[in-house]
XYZ file of C-alpha atoms in Angstrom:
370
model
C -1.523 7.363 -25.783
C 1.230 5.949 -28.014
C 4.381 4.301 -26.692
C 6.447 7.486 -26.803
C 3.793 9.296 -24.787
C 3.814 6.366 -22.350
C 7.592 6.671 -21.934
C 7.336 10.437 -21.431
C 4.549 10.075 -18.873
C 6.490 7.383 -16.994
C 9.251 9.901 -16.341
C 7.169 12.853 -15.179
C 4.731 14.015 -12.503
C 1.231 14.389 -13.889
C 0.007 15.942 -10.621
C 2.683 18.519 -9.765
C 1.627 22.175 -9.983
C 4.729 23.494 -8.193
C 3.022 24.858 -5.047
C 4.834 26.987 -2.502
C 5.593 25.556 0.920
C 6.431 22.297 2.651
C 4.688 19.836 4.959
C 6.364 18.674 8.147
C 5.778 15.018 9.015
C 5.644 13.149 12.300
C 6.653 9.534 11.688
C 4.820 7.234 14.097
C 6.649 3.922 14.392
C 10.364 3.515 13.710
C 10.699 0.051 12.252
C 13.187 -0.783 9.524
C 10.940 0.413 6.695
C 10.189 3.756 8.321
C 13.827 4.431 9.183
C 15.486 3.225 6.003
C 12.868 3.871 3.315
C 10.234 6.367 4.408
C 12.305 8.948 6.293
C 14.947 9.200 3.532
C 12.130 9.537 0.981
C 10.507 12.367 2.942
C 13.785 14.242 3.213
C 14.676 13.683 -0.451
C 11.397 15.178 -1.629
C 10.473 18.669 -2.735
C 7.533 19.294 -0.417
C 8.218 17.379 2.799
C 10.447 17.513 5.831
C 10.763 15.528 9.048
C 9.428 17.269 12.147
C 9.042 14.520 14.735
C 9.529 10.803 15.306
C 7.463 8.617 17.627
C 8.587 5.304 19.104
C 8.181 3.116 22.148
C 11.966 2.857 22.344
C 13.430 6.016 23.851
C 16.976 5.394 22.668
C 15.889 4.705 19.103
C 13.645 7.771 18.968
C 16.395 9.995 20.359
C 18.992 8.609 17.976
C 16.810 9.041 14.888
C 15.608 12.469 15.971
C 19.146 13.696 16.555
C 20.293 12.393 13.162
C 17.478 14.228 11.396
C 17.088 17.348 13.538
C 13.589 16.329 14.635
C 11.653 16.074 17.902
C 11.622 12.683 19.660
C 8.338 11.551 21.236
C 7.108 8.447 23.015
C 3.729 6.987 22.088
C 2.344 8.431 25.318
C 3.652 11.907 24.493
C 2.209 11.644 20.998
C -1.174 10.581 22.378
C -1.135 13.454 24.883
C -0.515 16.004 22.128
C 2.994 17.094 23.015
C 5.032 19.029 20.421
C 2.189 19.238 17.905
C 3.688 22.478 16.577
C 6.617 20.438 15.238
C 4.564 18.717 12.522
C 1.666 19.307 10.133
C 0.820 15.714 9.193
C 1.273 12.225 10.596
C 2.724 9.196 8.812
C 1.715 5.968 10.574
C 4.051 2.992 10.150
C 3.160 0.819 13.150
C 1.761 -2.754 13.023
C -1.640 -2.898 11.358
C -3.865 -3.341 14.418
C -2.343 -0.240 16.016
C -3.207 2.077 13.122
C -6.673 3.014 14.366
C -5.505 4.365 17.724
C -2.774 6.459 16.106
C -5.231 7.744 13.475
C -7.635 8.772 16.231
C -4.838 10.723 17.915
C -3.928 12.535 14.702
C -7.578 13.311 13.954
C -8.090 14.664 17.465
C -5.087 16.934 16.906
C -6.445 18.075 13.515
C -3.469 16.581 11.696
C -3.713 15.072 8.223
C -2.829 11.367 8.064
C -0.971 9.138 5.643
C -1.229 5.579 6.947
C 0.626 2.505 5.784
C -1.263 -0.250 4.061
C -3.300 -2.175 4.930
C -5.309 0.574 6.537
C -6.122 -1.651 9.517
C -6.234 -5.313 10.530
C -9.990 -5.738 10.017
C -12.645 -4.126 7.881
C -14.476 -2.864 10.963
C -11.384 -1.098 12.259
C -10.540 0.283 8.818
C -14.059 1.702 8.561
C -13.657 3.287 11.997
C -10.410 4.912 10.838
C -12.145 6.426 7.808
C -15.017 7.675 9.972
C -12.641 9.215 12.536
C -10.959 11.355 9.884
C -14.236 12.256 8.193
C -15.716 13.365 11.522
C -12.639 15.440 12.349
C -12.507 16.902 8.846
C -8.887 15.841 8.256
C -7.346 14.271 5.159
C -6.650 10.529 5.246
C -4.497 8.876 2.594
C -3.656 5.183 2.457
C 0.052 4.864 1.684
C -0.218 3.062 -1.636
C 3.164 4.063 -3.022
C 2.529 2.272 -6.322
C -0.237 4.770 -7.127
C 2.432 7.483 -7.008
C 4.895 5.560 -9.171
C 5.167 7.404 -12.518
C 5.347 4.099 -14.425
C 2.133 2.791 -12.862
C 0.362 6.128 -13.304
C 1.364 6.222 -16.983
C 0.114 2.672 -17.459
C -3.234 3.548 -15.855
C -3.679 6.283 -18.461
C -2.502 3.899 -21.185
C -5.180 1.382 -20.163
C -7.936 4.003 -19.904
C -7.102 5.315 -23.389
C -7.306 1.861 -24.961
C -3.606 1.104 -25.309
C -4.227 -2.631 -24.968
C -7.857 -2.595 -26.069
C -10.424 -3.781 -23.554
C -8.740 -5.327 -20.473
C -9.586 -9.002 -20.002
C -7.395 -10.215 -17.144
C -4.639 -9.284 -14.700
C -1.988 -11.536 -13.198
C 0.490 -10.797 -10.447
C 2.796 -12.106 -7.738
C 4.607 -10.725 -4.740
C 6.859 -13.160 -2.880
C 8.739 -11.731 0.090
C 10.862 -14.186 2.150
C 9.975 -12.612 5.457
C 12.114 -14.937 7.582
C 15.269 -13.858 5.761
C 15.539 -10.677 7.825
C 17.347 -10.225 11.110
C 14.231 -10.796 13.250
C 13.374 -14.224 11.857
C 10.144 -15.558 13.333
C 10.122 -12.924 16.090
C 8.201 -10.238 14.221
C 4.706 -8.795 14.193
C 4.030 -9.845 10.572
C 3.726 -13.439 11.794
C 1.177 -12.494 14.452
C -2.147 -12.854 12.647
C -4.016 -10.923 15.330
C -1.667 -7.950 15.086
C -1.253 -8.072 11.311
C -4.800 -9.085 10.372
C -3.433 -11.987 8.361
C -0.214 -13.058 6.736
C 1.182 -12.771 3.223
C -2.081 -11.457 1.758
C -2.289 -8.487 4.120
C 1.390 -7.614 3.905
C 2.321 -8.183 0.247
C -0.756 -9.522 -1.570
C -2.376 -6.116 -1.196
C 0.150 -4.727 -3.721
C -1.012 -6.592 -6.841
C -4.623 -6.236 -5.644
C -4.569 -2.474 -5.157
C -2.345 -1.767 -8.157
C -4.705 -3.729 -10.403
C -7.718 -1.863 -9.037
C -5.900 1.392 -9.793
C -4.870 0.345 -13.301
C -8.346 -0.868 -14.216
C -10.272 1.850 -12.382
C -12.595 -0.922 -11.248
C -13.556 -2.818 -8.088
C -13.810 -6.590 -7.537
C -17.293 -8.002 -7.260
C -16.345 -11.527 -6.113
C -13.309 -13.520 -4.960
C -12.075 -17.072 -4.516
C -9.015 -18.126 -2.551
C -6.688 -20.863 -1.339
C -4.198 -20.507 1.503
C -1.635 -22.641 3.292
C 1.027 -22.268 5.958
C 3.706 -24.227 7.757
C 5.466 -23.423 11.007
C 6.244 -20.810 12.201
C 3.461 -19.126 10.245
C 0.632 -21.237 11.635
C -2.567 -21.174 9.571
C -5.293 -20.762 12.218
C -8.686 -20.248 10.538
C -10.497 -22.419 13.116
C -9.254 -20.583 16.211
C -12.165 -18.469 17.549
C -9.713 -16.298 19.475
C -7.827 -15.468 16.281
C -10.094 -15.749 13.250
C -7.534 -14.203 10.914
C -5.276 -16.334 8.780
C -1.518 -16.370 9.274
C -1.039 -17.417 5.668
C 2.403 -18.255 4.335
C 1.116 -18.681 0.781
C -2.134 -17.484 -0.745
C -3.592 -17.659 -4.224
C -6.677 -15.603 -4.932
C -8.921 -15.014 -7.887
C -10.900 -11.807 -8.362
C -13.796 -11.068 -10.655
C -14.297 -7.516 -11.887
C -17.304 -6.086 -13.745
C -17.581 -6.748 -17.498
C -15.918 -10.133 -17.058
C -12.379 -8.988 -16.236
C -10.611 -11.519 -14.006
C -7.548 -11.271 -11.785
C -5.281 -14.065 -10.569
C -2.741 -13.243 -7.868
C -0.355 -14.965 -5.471
C 1.430 -13.750 -2.367
C 3.995 -15.637 -0.302
C 6.116 -15.164 2.796
C 8.646 -17.782 1.654
C 10.340 -18.795 -1.581
C 12.445 -16.983 -4.130
C 11.709 -13.269 -4.026
C 9.662 -11.940 -6.939
C 7.250 -9.146 -7.783
C 5.560 -8.700 -11.132
C 2.243 -7.632 -12.623
C 0.744 -8.285 -16.041
C -2.422 -6.883 -17.624
C -3.880 -8.445 -20.766
C -6.302 -6.828 -23.177
C -8.029 -7.565 -26.464
C -5.323 -5.720 -28.419
C -2.199 -6.192 -26.359
C -0.624 -6.683 -22.969
C 2.040 -5.285 -20.682
C 4.137 -6.752 -17.903
C 6.018 -4.939 -15.136
C 8.934 -6.808 -13.575
C 10.306 -5.798 -10.181
C 6.926 -4.183 -9.830
C 6.612 -3.683 -6.080
C 10.138 -3.528 -4.636
C 10.711 -0.192 -2.853
C 12.767 2.037 -5.138
C 13.155 -0.793 -7.617
C 13.920 -0.099 -11.242
C 10.836 -1.180 -13.165
C 11.267 -3.260 -16.302
C 8.311 -2.818 -18.629
C 7.391 -4.965 -21.607
C 4.554 -3.836 -23.877
C 3.170 -6.064 -26.631
C 0.572 -4.808 -29.109
C -0.320 -5.417 -32.741
C 2.486 -2.997 -33.575
C 5.149 -5.156 -31.969
C 6.977 -5.799 -28.712
C 8.918 -3.161 -26.799
C 11.077 -3.628 -23.688
C 11.732 -0.568 -21.534
C 13.864 -0.036 -18.441
C 15.223 2.849 -16.416
C 11.821 4.544 -16.250
C 10.128 6.276 -13.373
C 11.415 7.506 -10.022
C 11.576 6.519 -6.365
C 7.884 5.915 -5.777
C 8.169 6.363 -2.002
C 9.566 9.859 -2.462
C 6.815 10.481 -5.012
C 4.203 9.220 -2.521
C 5.187 11.639 0.242
C 5.585 14.550 -2.160
C 2.199 13.732 -3.691
C 0.528 13.712 -0.264
C 2.211 16.984 0.717
C 1.171 18.463 -2.641
C -2.435 17.471 -1.912
C -2.298 19.234 1.452
C -0.622 22.349 0.036
C -3.168 22.635 -2.789
C -6.286 21.438 -0.940
C -6.642 18.473 -3.298
C -8.103 15.180 -2.019
C -5.618 12.309 -2.478
C -6.597 9.536 -4.885
C -5.672 6.645 -2.572
C -7.845 7.929 0.265
C -9.132 6.120 3.321
C -11.999 4.560 1.392
C -9.502 3.065 -1.047
C -7.756 1.409 1.882
C -11.049 0.227 3.382
C -12.095 -1.444 0.129
C -8.891 -3.473 0.029
C -9.345 -4.666 3.612
C -12.913 -5.695 2.752
C -11.722 -7.564 -0.339
C -8.933 -9.320 1.568
C -11.345 -10.302 4.323
C -13.522 -11.870 1.625
C -10.498 -13.722 0.230
C -9.822 -15.213 3.666
C -13.459 -16.227 3.939
C -13.288 -17.859 0.515
C -10.079 -19.690 1.445
C -11.634 -20.938 4.678
C -14.959 -22.039 3.188
C -13.858 -23.098 -0.274
C -16.653 -21.003 -1.790
C -16.842 -17.942 -4.009
C -17.576 -14.831 -1.923
C -19.277 -11.690 -3.197
C -17.548 -8.440 -2.322
C -19.568 -5.471 -1.087
C -17.107 -2.870 -2.382
C -17.686 -3.842 -5.985
C -21.314 -4.778 -5.525
C -22.409 -1.435 -4.105
C -20.224 0.624 -6.446
C -18.123 2.345 -3.768
């Protein structure tokens, strides 16, 4: 793939076969992201529509449902199977440790599931989520929106076709000042038990998963360092809450054939998100890499020269929901499936172990070739 082909691919859908029909979604959890990013993306797409919304707050559910001509449900009504005719698939956007219960409900109702990342708060619960959907015979996709981003998809092809030679290392950062929002410290992201961790689970998963996708490879070992100040509260020694509530984390990954990754994630500091992949014959860097709907800035350097590109791609959240609906309409398994989400939770659990012990930790996902 030459640079012109890369530009063309970064502005197109390589998966779209123009199927007939639409998929109606039930959105479970009506936090800020679901209301202001996900629901508009569903409605802006070609293959999706909003059928129902589920919330523990009656007024919020009613208000959102009325604004979007959808059915309003409580969590109890959702669990009891009310109004299942209003939707074909379920999008889960609740706090991480609640994902499994909502996935079980969808699987019991024979509804396909797209679940926000991370798939669950622990590897054991993520594995149970995968098994629940496999047993029920329903599709499970982990909501890795970057895998639907046309720029990232084009770069994955560029890497696989030798655009930068043999990859040697990947570098990335995602800093999200989580206290800057209206909720301050009163939010579930700062509850390590509910979230499964801190910055790593919420934003560090982006450079991790995107790198795995770009390389088409799984980590075989990790190292890590983490720290936190109040109100984050790093608690690795608390037996009642073994998860970290990391404010900052720096982790190193080792991939097969000697490829290494070096990533940071933070819940405080100046906001930033970028990813760089280096190879034997070139490199590329994506600025504003993980911001929802952000305009990607891409720099590619090879033996032929240096090129800076901007204005590429599309709203990756809209692409994500259309891609999932396309998979359901065409009977195609999604690429970021439940196993993809499980592997990341396993890797992040290993990073926390490495940060707590100060030792390199082997990762089963890469070691057993899953």
